[in-house]
Each structure stands twice: as structure tokens, then as C-alpha cells.
Amino acid sequence: MNIPAERLTAANWVYQFSVFTFCINILRVPYQAAIIAYERMAFYAYLSIVEVILQLSIVYILVVSEFDQLIIYAGLLFVVAWIIYFISYFFCRFKFTTIRFQFTWEKSSLKKITSFSGWSLLGSLANVGAQQGINMLLNIFYGVAINASVGIANQVSSAIYRFISNFSVAYQPQIVQLYAAEKRYELINLVFKSSKFSYFLFLILSVPVFAYCEPILQFWLGTVPEYSAGFCRLIILYLLFDAASAPLWISVQATGKIRNYQIFMSILILLNLPFSYLCLRAGLSPYSVWLIRFLLNIVAYLFRFVYLKRVMDFSPVDYLKKVVFVIFIVTFLVIPIPWCLVYITDKPWGIILGIIVSLFSTVSIVYFIGLTKSETDFVKVLVRKLLKR
């Protein structure tokens, strides 16, 4: 990678801290899975808030610290990971009688767990390989500056997507339980609704960011690195399909039949690297990298619900009509309003008003056009409960 010689020591420290943080996060996985499986969503929410507050505290420490800020940042993230791990461990240890650590050897269980986790690991490695491989390719062809733009775009998109990820935690155990109970009608109904709700939630949050990306970045950063706004928009488009397809891959995992699925998905994801290399080698814009990811993600999205037809009673045609067609219509209707508002004025008051109008119009279109009668009734009940609280 193209790293300035005077920053190699700092880069090495960051790398070492990242490895240790990664190991701690692996240890945390079983406890987090137990919290989700027992549906202790209140504790999960509080723990997420604590984690965010601790990470926000890092920012303040960086401001007042006189040491190398990059090293301090990586080291403090390592400390935060330890704190969250211990909180998760002690909560599970005292709340769930089934959560106990002990050495054991059950060949049949070990074989099943190893097979499932092994194929899941293949998909995870493909995702990491594609993401970091693309970062390295951009670094090789365009230098360190382009990595800053990618980092900023990833921060913006992950901030939005984290909200959707927390939403997926709520329906994930329900999908697994319904499949285990062989309640196929309820399962399919939940998958359809979850796909729509995930997409619409992400759409509501991302439309103002997509439309007013430049002024938002300008307000946040002051000096905006080149390509940052374009990367943000392309990553948002990419994640929109991820939001809609999350219930699909969770359903695939619930079946346990993931070998062929993970092999195909891993190959598809890793195709990002040769295609991106060829585009950059040909002198195309860095945007081409994320355009390739976006197109391959569409293929992955289509493959997921076709694969589900093979492993469970799932109708791709019904999914296309009840989910894909609806989200396409809603997206088509949502786009013009914020896009027109962007060109009216670039004054601060105009931007704030435009963001508010974009949010209101998107929510209205989603509610009145994107949701069925039963789904709007569900939203009303949910809102009433929140207002009572």
C-alpha cells in the first residue's frame, strides 16, 4: 500500500490494535447471539447506546490528547471492545442459566457447527476480501487521498445502515423460530414485510443524505475530499439492496442449507476485484468501482430469492409483485421532490427546509402507497405504544 514512510510506525500500531479488537469481537459473538436469541432487545439497545457513547468519548480524548491521534484512536477502540465484551459476558452469565463456558467434545454437534460456521466464514471472508481489496486497488491507483474519501463515505453509510441493522436484530430470531416450527405461511409473510420495512426505513433516512450530500459533508468536514459525495451516493444505492435482501439471507441461514449459497455468493462478491482492477487499469473513474459493486449486488439480490425457492416454499413471483414492484414504485415517486428542492436554493435555511420536506414527503409516500392496510395498522399500533411510553 502507498503509506508515507513517516507514518509506517503508526500504521503498524493501528494494525496490531485492529487484530486484537477483531479477536475480542469474535469472543463477544456467542454472548450477543444469546441476547438476541432470548430477545432481550431492551438490554441490546442499552448496550448499543453505551458503545456509541464510549466511542463518542474517544473523539473528546483525541481533541485533548497530545500523543499520536491515530494510535490513540485505535487503542481506545480496543479498550471499548473489551468493555462491551465484559458487559455482555456478565449479563449472560447471570441472566441465562444455559450460558456457561466449559470444555466439551460432542462429535456430531461439532461437525454441524463446524460445517455451518465454515461456510458462513467463507462468505464473510469474501466480503472482507472484496471491501479491503477494493480499498487497496484504489490506494494503488489513486493514492492515500482516495482512501480518505472512501472512509468518509463508509462512515456516512454505516451511520445510516446501523439503524437498519438494529431493526434486523428484531426480526432475525422470529424468522429462525418460524422456520423451526414449520410455520411456512407466517415465515413468508414475515420475510415479505421485513424486506419492505427494512428498505423503506433505509430509504427514509438516506433520501435527504443522497440529495444534500455536498452541503452535509461541507458542514461536517469543512474541506471535503474529492469523490466523497459521489462515493456516498453510490454506497447508499448499494446498501438499499442490502437492506431489502437482509431477511432473505437470514432465511437461508435459518434453513441451514448454506453450502451452495455461500459458494456462489463468495464467487460473485470476489468478482468485484478483477472487474474493478480492469476498470481502474483502463483509466476509468474511481466511481466505476462502486458502480460494479452496485450491479453485482443486484445480481446477488435476485439470486437470494431464487435460491430460497429451492430450499423452502418461497415464490419469487409473489416476492417480485408484493415487494420489489412496490419498493420500485415508491422509490420512483420519492425521487423528484428532494431533487427539485436541491436546485431551488443553496442557502442554509433552504437546505434545512429541503431536508425536512424530503423526510416528510418520503414518509408520506411510503405510508400511503408502500404499505398495505395491515401494515399501516401495525405502524399505528407501534406509534401509539411509543407515544404512551
GROMACS .gro file of C-alpha atoms in nm:
model
  389
    1MET     CA    1   0.000   0.000   0.000
    2ASN     CA    2   0.100   0.362  -0.051
    3ILE     CA    3   0.172   0.471   0.309
    4PRO     CA    4   0.405   0.767   0.380
    5ALA     CA    5   0.732   0.645   0.534
    6GLU     CA    6   0.696   0.866   0.841
    7ARG     CA    7   0.355   0.707   0.920
    8LEU     CA    8   0.457   0.341   0.894
    9THR     CA    9   0.501   0.309   1.273
   10ALA     CA   10   0.153   0.448   1.337
   11ALA     CA   11   0.007   0.223   1.068
   12ASN     CA   12   0.168  -0.080   1.234
   13TRP     CA   13   0.023   0.013   1.574
   14VAL     CA   14  -0.323   0.054   1.419
   15TYR     CA   15  -0.287  -0.285   1.250
   16GLN     CA   16  -0.193  -0.461   1.576
   17PHE     CA   17  -0.476  -0.298   1.771
   18SER     CA   18  -0.718  -0.391   1.493
   19VAL     CA   19  -0.616  -0.758   1.514
   20PHE     CA   20  -0.670  -0.766   1.892
   21THR     CA   21  -1.003  -0.582   1.862
   22PHE     CA   22  -1.110  -0.835   1.598
   23CYS     CA   23  -1.029  -1.124   1.836
   24ILE     CA   24  -1.231  -0.968   2.118
   25ASN     CA   25  -1.528  -0.915   1.888
   26ILE     CA   26  -1.515  -1.284   1.794
   27LEU     CA   27  -1.529  -1.378   2.164
   28ARG     CA   28  -1.829  -1.149   2.203
   29VAL     CA   29  -2.033  -1.316   1.925
   30PRO     CA   30  -2.184  -1.607   2.128
   31TYR     CA   31  -2.299  -1.375   2.405
   32GLN     CA   32  -2.450  -1.127   2.161
   33ALA     CA   33  -2.622  -1.416   1.983
   34ALA     CA   34  -2.766  -1.537   2.316
   35ILE     CA   35  -2.903  -1.189   2.393
   36ILE     CA   36  -3.074  -1.181   2.053
   37ALA     CA   37  -3.199  -1.540   2.077
   38TYR     CA   38  -3.359  -1.467   2.415
   39GLU     CA   39  -3.497  -1.145   2.261
   40ARG     CA   40  -3.363  -0.917   2.534
   41MET     CA   41  -3.395  -0.622   2.298
   42ALA     CA   42  -3.404  -0.359   2.573
   43PHE     CA   43  -3.062  -0.465   2.701
   44TYR     CA   44  -2.932  -0.490   2.343
   45ALA     CA   45  -3.047  -0.132   2.282
   46TYR     CA   46  -2.892  -0.003   2.605
   47LEU     CA   47  -2.565  -0.181   2.528
   48SER     CA   48  -2.559  -0.023   2.181
   49ILE     CA   49  -2.612   0.320   2.338
   50VAL     CA   50  -2.328   0.261   2.585
   51GLU     CA   51  -2.099   0.154   2.300
   52VAL     CA   52  -2.182   0.465   2.098
   53ILE     CA   53  -2.128   0.694   2.399
   54LEU     CA   54  -1.789   0.535   2.467
   55GLN     CA   55  -1.690   0.577   2.104
   56LEU     CA   56  -1.806   0.938   2.116
   57SER     CA   57  -1.589   0.989   2.424
   58ILE     CA   58  -1.292   0.882   2.215
   59VAL     CA   59  -1.344   1.189   1.998
   60TYR     CA   60  -1.312   1.417   2.302
   61ILE     CA   61  -1.000   1.236   2.420
   62LEU     CA   62  -0.846   1.280   2.074
   63VAL     CA   63  -0.906   1.655   2.095
   64VAL     CA   64  -0.727   1.694   2.428
   65SER     CA   65  -0.457   1.428   2.375
   66GLU     CA   66  -0.104   1.530   2.284
   67PHE     CA   67   0.001   1.185   2.159
   68ASP     CA   68  -0.034   1.043   1.807
   69GLN     CA   69  -0.410   1.063   1.747
   70LEU     CA   70  -0.424   0.768   1.506
   71ILE     CA   71  -0.258   0.533   1.756
   72ILE     CA   72  -0.471   0.666   2.045
   73TYR     CA   73  -0.787   0.617   1.836
   74ALA     CA   74  -0.707   0.252   1.755
   75GLY     CA   75  -0.601   0.181   2.116
   76LEU     CA   76  -0.918   0.329   2.264
   77LEU     CA   77  -1.137   0.131   2.024
   78PHE     CA   78  -0.959  -0.177   2.157
   79VAL     CA   79  -1.045  -0.071   2.514
   80VAL     CA   80  -1.410  -0.009   2.421
   81ALA     CA   81  -1.430  -0.357   2.265
   82TRP     CA   82  -1.306  -0.507   2.595
   83ILE     CA   83  -1.561  -0.312   2.799
   84ILE     CA   84  -1.855  -0.417   2.578
   85TYR     CA   85  -1.735  -0.778   2.584
   86PHE     CA   86  -1.725  -0.791   2.963
   87ILE     CA   87  -2.070  -0.630   2.995
   88SER     CA   88  -2.213  -0.889   2.751
   89TYR     CA   89  -2.037  -1.174   2.930
   90PHE     CA   90  -2.156  -1.084   3.282
   91PHE     CA   91  -2.513  -1.013   3.166
   92CYS     CA   92  -2.540  -1.355   3.000
   93ARG     CA   93  -2.362  -1.525   3.291
   94PHE     CA   94  -2.612  -1.401   3.550
   95LYS     CA   95  -2.934  -1.378   3.342
   96PHE     CA   96  -2.926  -1.704   3.144
   97THR     CA   97  -2.871  -2.032   3.328
   98THR     CA   98  -2.788  -2.204   2.997
   99ILE     CA   99  -2.488  -1.980   2.928
  100ARG     CA  100  -2.188  -2.150   3.082
  101PHE     CA  101  -1.841  -2.198   2.941
  102GLN     CA  102  -1.694  -2.547   2.965
  103PHE     CA  103  -1.467  -2.773   2.763
  104THR     CA  104  -1.664  -3.049   2.591
  105TRP     CA  105  -1.643  -3.286   2.297
  106GLU     CA  106  -1.954  -3.386   2.102
  107LYS     CA  107  -1.851  -3.507   1.761
  108SER     CA  108  -2.196  -3.478   1.598
  109SER     CA  109  -2.258  -3.125   1.728
  110LEU     CA  110  -1.904  -3.018   1.642
  111LYS     CA  111  -1.946  -3.143   1.286
  112LYS     CA  112  -2.270  -2.947   1.237
  113ILE     CA  113  -2.133  -2.628   1.393
  114THR     CA  114  -1.806  -2.650   1.203
  115SER     CA  115  -1.984  -2.706   0.873
  116PHE     CA  116  -2.226  -2.417   0.922
  117SER     CA  117  -1.969  -2.173   1.060
  118GLY     CA  118  -1.714  -2.279   0.798
  119TRP     CA  119  -1.942  -2.197   0.506
  120SER     CA  120  -2.053  -1.876   0.679
  121LEU     CA  121  -1.687  -1.784   0.725
  122LEU     CA  122  -1.631  -1.829   0.351
  123GLY     CA  123  -1.895  -1.564   0.279
  124SER     CA  124  -1.754  -1.331   0.543
  125LEU     CA  125  -1.400  -1.366   0.406
  126ALA     CA  126  -1.530  -1.290   0.058
  127ASN     CA  127  -1.696  -0.971   0.185
  128VAL     CA  128  -1.384  -0.860   0.372
  129GLY     CA  129  -1.163  -0.953   0.076
  130ALA     CA  130  -1.375  -0.754  -0.167
  131GLN     CA  131  -1.402  -0.448   0.060
  132GLN     CA  132  -1.037  -0.431   0.162
  133GLY     CA  133  -0.919  -0.542  -0.182
  134ILE     CA  134  -1.105  -0.254  -0.343
  135ASN     CA  135  -0.957  -0.012  -0.088
  136MET     CA  136  -0.610  -0.139  -0.178
  137LEU     CA  137  -0.675  -0.112  -0.550
  138LEU     CA  138  -0.794   0.248  -0.509
  139ASN     CA  139  -0.489   0.318  -0.295
  140ILE     CA  140  -0.253   0.175  -0.559
  141PHE     CA  141  -0.408   0.364  -0.850
  142TYR     CA  142  -0.505   0.692  -0.677
  143GLY     CA  143  -0.300   0.715  -0.356
  144VAL     CA  144  -0.385   0.778   0.010
  145ALA     CA  145  -0.623   1.070  -0.059
  146ILE     CA  146  -0.879   0.844  -0.224
  147ASN     CA  147  -0.885   0.620   0.086
  148ALA     CA  148  -0.989   0.923   0.293
  149SER     CA  149  -1.285   0.978   0.060
  150VAL     CA  150  -1.383   0.610   0.085
  151GLY     CA  151  -1.350   0.623   0.465
  152ILE     CA  152  -1.580   0.925   0.489
  153ALA     CA  153  -1.837   0.767   0.259
  154ASN     CA  154  -1.829   0.445   0.463
  155GLN     CA  155  -1.881   0.641   0.785
  156VAL     CA  156  -2.188   0.817   0.645
  157SER     CA  157  -2.341   0.500   0.506
  158SER     CA  158  -2.265   0.288   0.815
  159ALA     CA  159  -2.424   0.553   1.039
  160ILE     CA  160  -2.747   0.516   0.841
  161TYR     CA  161  -2.721   0.140   0.797
  162ARG     CA  162  -2.655   0.078   1.168
  163PHE     CA  163  -3.013   0.184   1.234
  164ILE     CA  164  -3.138  -0.076   0.984
  165SER     CA  165  -2.907  -0.342   1.127
  166ASN     CA  166  -3.060  -0.288   1.470
  167PHE     CA  167  -3.402  -0.327   1.310
  168SER     CA  168  -3.297  -0.661   1.156
  169VAL     CA  169  -3.200  -0.786   1.503
  170ALA     CA  170  -3.568  -0.767   1.599
  171TYR     CA  171  -3.698  -0.997   1.325
  172GLN     CA  172  -3.397  -1.232   1.291
  173PRO     CA  173  -3.491  -1.467   1.581
  174GLN     CA  174  -3.854  -1.467   1.465
  175ILE     CA  175  -3.755  -1.592   1.118
  176VAL     CA  176  -3.545  -1.874   1.268
  177GLN     CA  177  -3.820  -1.972   1.514
  178LEU     CA  178  -4.093  -1.977   1.247
  179TYR     CA  179  -3.881  -2.195   1.019
  180ALA     CA  180  -3.802  -2.435   1.305
  181ALA     CA  181  -4.174  -2.453   1.391
  182GLU     CA  182  -4.253  -2.520   1.020
  183LYS     CA  183  -4.495  -2.227   1.005
  184ARG     CA  184  -4.431  -2.156   0.639
  185TYR     CA  185  -4.713  -1.906   0.576
  186GLU     CA  186  -4.617  -1.690   0.874
  187LEU     CA  187  -4.250  -1.714   0.778
  188ILE     CA  188  -4.304  -1.600   0.418
  189ASN     CA  189  -4.533  -1.321   0.537
  190LEU     CA  190  -4.265  -1.201   0.782
  191VAL     CA  191  -3.992  -1.213   0.515
  192PHE     CA  192  -4.203  -1.004   0.276
  193LYS     CA  193  -4.289  -0.745   0.541
  194SER     CA  194  -3.935  -0.731   0.679
  195SER     CA  195  -3.790  -0.671   0.331
  196LYS     CA  196  -4.028  -0.383   0.272
  197PHE     CA  197  -3.983  -0.226   0.616
  198SER     CA  198  -3.603  -0.256   0.601
  199TYR     CA  199  -3.590  -0.094   0.259
  200PHE     CA  200  -3.834   0.184   0.348
  201LEU     CA  201  -3.655   0.269   0.674
  202PHE     CA  202  -3.325   0.298   0.490
  203LEU     CA  203  -3.492   0.497   0.211
  204ILE     CA  204  -3.642   0.748   0.457
  205LEU     CA  205  -3.305   0.810   0.620
  206SER     CA  206  -3.096   0.807   0.303
  207VAL     CA  207  -3.305   1.030   0.071
  208PRO     CA  208  -3.206   1.360   0.243
  209VAL     CA  209  -2.842   1.247   0.265
  210PHE     CA  210  -2.844   1.146  -0.101
  211ALA     CA  211  -2.998   1.475  -0.215
  212TYR     CA  212  -2.798   1.710   0.012
  213CYS     CA  213  -2.475   1.513   0.030
  214GLU     CA  214  -2.242   1.802  -0.061
  215PRO     CA  215  -2.373   2.059   0.193
  216ILE     CA  216  -2.392   1.792   0.468
  217LEU     CA  217  -2.029   1.693   0.409
  218GLN     CA  218  -1.931   2.060   0.387
  219PHE     CA  219  -2.093   2.132   0.723
  220TRP     CA  220  -1.938   1.822   0.881
  221LEU     CA  221  -1.585   1.839   0.741
  222GLY     CA  222  -1.527   2.192   0.621
  223THR     CA  223  -1.290   2.075   0.349
  224VAL     CA  224  -1.448   1.784   0.159
  225PRO     CA  225  -1.209   1.536  -0.009
  226GLU     CA  226  -1.264   1.477  -0.379
  227TYR     CA  227  -1.503   1.194  -0.473
  228SER     CA  228  -1.653   1.180  -0.119
  229ALA     CA  229  -2.006   1.286  -0.220
  230GLY     CA  230  -2.012   1.055  -0.521
  231PHE     CA  231  -1.890   0.761  -0.313
  232CYS     CA  232  -2.158   0.834  -0.051
  233ARG     CA  233  -2.434   0.824  -0.311
  234LEU     CA  234  -2.311   0.503  -0.474
  235ILE     CA  235  -2.269   0.329  -0.137
  236ILE     CA  236  -2.623   0.434  -0.038
  237LEU     CA  237  -2.759   0.278  -0.359
  238TYR     CA  238  -2.560  -0.036  -0.286
  239LEU     CA  239  -2.690  -0.059   0.072
  240LEU     CA  240  -3.052  -0.007  -0.033
  241PHE     CA  241  -3.048  -0.352  -0.191
  242ASP     CA  242  -2.868  -0.491   0.114
  243ALA     CA  243  -3.146  -0.356   0.338
  244ALA     CA  244  -3.416  -0.525   0.130
  245SER     CA  245  -3.229  -0.854   0.099
  246ALA     CA  246  -3.133  -0.895   0.468
  247PRO     CA  247  -3.446  -1.105   0.552
  248LEU     CA  248  -3.367  -1.328   0.254
  249TRP     CA  249  -3.017  -1.428   0.362
  250ILE     CA  250  -3.136  -1.466   0.722
  251SER     CA  251  -3.400  -1.709   0.591
  252VAL     CA  252  -3.132  -1.901   0.400
  253GLN     CA  253  -2.930  -1.930   0.721
  254ALA     CA  254  -3.239  -2.050   0.909
  255THR     CA  255  -3.265  -2.350   0.671
  256GLY     CA  256  -2.903  -2.448   0.745
  257LYS     CA  257  -2.857  -2.534   0.374
  258ILE     CA  258  -2.596  -2.273   0.302
  259ARG     CA  259  -2.307  -2.454   0.127
  260ASN     CA  260  -2.408  -2.390  -0.235
  261TYR     CA  261  -2.541  -2.048  -0.143
  262GLN     CA  262  -2.214  -1.937   0.019
  263ILE     CA  263  -2.002  -2.075  -0.264
  264PHE     CA  264  -2.196  -1.886  -0.531
  265MET     CA  265  -2.221  -1.567  -0.325
  266SER     CA  266  -1.849  -1.574  -0.243
  267ILE     CA  267  -1.756  -1.609  -0.610
  268LEU     CA  268  -1.997  -1.331  -0.703
  269ILE     CA  269  -1.863  -1.096  -0.434
  270LEU     CA  270  -1.499  -1.164  -0.523
  271LEU     CA  271  -1.570  -1.082  -0.888
  272ASN     CA  272  -1.560  -0.721  -0.769
  273LEU     CA  273  -1.179  -0.740  -0.755
  274PRO     CA  274  -1.093  -0.842  -1.115
  275PHE     CA  275  -1.364  -0.619  -1.262
  276SER     CA  276  -1.251  -0.322  -1.051
  277TYR     CA  277  -0.887  -0.382  -1.144
  278LEU     CA  278  -0.971  -0.390  -1.516
  279CYS     CA  279  -1.172  -0.066  -1.489
  280LEU     CA  280  -0.902   0.119  -1.295
  281ARG     CA  281  -0.632  -0.022  -1.524
  282ALA     CA  282  -0.827   0.113  -1.821
  283GLY     CA  283  -0.820   0.460  -1.663
  284LEU     CA  284  -1.186   0.478  -1.566
  285SER     CA  285  -1.308   0.694  -1.277
  286PRO     CA  286  -1.291   0.559  -0.917
  287TYR     CA  287  -1.671   0.572  -0.926
  288SER     CA  288  -1.661   0.268  -1.157
  289VAL     CA  289  -1.554   0.051  -0.862
  290TRP     CA  290  -1.872   0.120  -0.667
  291LEU     CA  291  -2.084   0.102  -0.979
  292ILE     CA  292  -1.956  -0.255  -1.026
  293ARG     CA  293  -2.038  -0.337  -0.662
  294PHE     CA  294  -2.387  -0.195  -0.710
  295LEU     CA  295  -2.455  -0.404  -1.023
  296LEU     CA  296  -2.319  -0.724  -0.870
  297ASN     CA  297  -2.530  -0.660  -0.560
  298ILE     CA  298  -2.842  -0.652  -0.777
  299VAL     CA  299  -2.743  -0.994  -0.915
  300ALA     CA  300  -2.687  -1.120  -0.558
  301TYR     CA  301  -3.028  -0.985  -0.455
  302LEU     CA  302  -3.203  -1.171  -0.738
  303PHE     CA  303  -3.010  -1.489  -0.665
  304ARG     CA  304  -3.117  -1.489  -0.299
  305PHE     CA  305  -3.489  -1.519  -0.359
  306VAL     CA  306  -3.437  -1.765  -0.646
  307TYR     CA  307  -3.225  -1.981  -0.411
  308LEU     CA  308  -3.494  -1.963  -0.143
  309LYS     CA  309  -3.735  -2.125  -0.387
  310ARG     CA  310  -3.512  -2.433  -0.386
  311VAL     CA  311  -3.481  -2.470  -0.009
  312MET     CA  312  -3.830  -2.368   0.111
  313ASP     CA  313  -4.181  -2.294  -0.010
  314PHE     CA  314  -4.094  -1.949  -0.145
  315SER     CA  315  -4.247  -1.788  -0.454
  316PRO     CA  316  -4.012  -1.548  -0.640
  317VAL     CA  317  -4.308  -1.422  -0.845
  318ASP     CA  318  -4.504  -1.326  -0.533
  319TYR     CA  319  -4.193  -1.160  -0.390
  320LEU     CA  320  -4.144  -0.959  -0.708
  321LYS     CA  321  -4.508  -0.844  -0.707
  322LYS     CA  322  -4.552  -0.776  -0.336
  323VAL     CA  323  -4.206  -0.643  -0.251
  324VAL     CA  324  -3.983  -0.550  -0.547
  325PHE     CA  325  -4.259  -0.387  -0.753
  326VAL     CA  326  -4.385  -0.187  -0.454
  327ILE     CA  327  -4.042  -0.057  -0.348
  328PHE     CA  328  -3.967   0.034  -0.710
  329ILE     CA  329  -4.287   0.241  -0.739
  330VAL     CA  330  -4.226   0.413  -0.404
  331THR     CA  331  -3.864   0.496  -0.496
  332PHE     CA  332  -3.974   0.634  -0.833
  333LEU     CA  333  -4.228   0.863  -0.663
  334VAL     CA  334  -3.989   0.971  -0.385
  335ILE     CA  335  -3.700   1.091  -0.605
  336PRO     CA  336  -3.847   1.403  -0.780
  337ILE     CA  337  -3.938   1.609  -0.468
  338PRO     CA  338  -3.594   1.629  -0.299
  339TRP     CA  339  -3.418   1.652  -0.634
  340CYS     CA  340  -3.624   1.960  -0.729
  341LEU     CA  341  -3.570   2.119  -0.386
  342VAL     CA  342  -3.192   2.092  -0.423
  343TYR     CA  343  -3.194   2.333  -0.718
  344ILE     CA  344  -3.419   2.597  -0.556
  345THR     CA  345  -3.160   2.744  -0.319
  346ASP     CA  346  -2.826   2.661  -0.159
  347LYS     CA  347  -2.885   2.886   0.145
  348PRO     CA  348  -2.864   2.717   0.489
  349TRP     CA  349  -3.233   2.774   0.561
  350GLY     CA  350  -3.322   2.627   0.222
  351ILE     CA  351  -3.113   2.316   0.289
  352ILE     CA  352  -3.273   2.262   0.632
  353LEU     CA  353  -3.621   2.314   0.488
  354GLY     CA  354  -3.539   2.081   0.198
  355ILE     CA  355  -3.424   1.805   0.434
  356ILE     CA  356  -3.743   1.838   0.643
  357VAL     CA  357  -3.967   1.835   0.333
  358SER     CA  358  -3.774   1.537   0.192
  359LEU     CA  359  -3.826   1.340   0.511
  360PHE     CA  360  -4.195   1.430   0.533
  361SER     CA  361  -4.267   1.354   0.167
  362THR     CA  362  -4.079   1.023   0.178
  363VAL     CA  363  -4.260   0.911   0.494
  364SER     CA  364  -4.597   1.010   0.341
  365ILE     CA  365  -4.536   0.823   0.014
  366VAL     CA  366  -4.412   0.515   0.198
  367TYR     CA  367  -4.710   0.517   0.436
  368PHE     CA  368  -4.990   0.580   0.185
  369ILE     CA  369  -4.853   0.393  -0.119
  370GLY     CA  370  -4.587   0.150   0.000
  371LEU     CA  371  -4.776  -0.017   0.287
  372THR     CA  372  -5.082  -0.241   0.284
  373LYS     CA  373  -5.379  -0.192   0.518
  374SER     CA  374  -5.248  -0.447   0.770
  375GLU     CA  375  -4.901  -0.286   0.761
  376THR     CA  376  -5.037   0.065   0.822
  377ASP     CA  377  -5.243  -0.073   1.114
  378PHE     CA  378  -4.923  -0.224   1.255
  379VAL     CA  379  -4.744   0.113   1.224
  380LYS     CA  380  -5.034   0.291   1.401
  381VAL     CA  381  -5.021   0.048   1.693
  382LEU     CA  382  -4.643   0.085   1.716
  383VAL     CA  383  -4.661   0.465   1.715
  384ARG     CA  384  -4.930   0.463   1.985
  385LYS     CA  385  -4.714   0.241   2.205
  386LEU     CA  386  -4.417   0.472   2.158
  387LEU     CA  387  -4.626   0.781   2.239
  388LYS     CA  388  -4.761   0.617   2.558
  389ARG     CA  389  -4.405   0.541   2.670
   0.00000   0.00000   0.00000
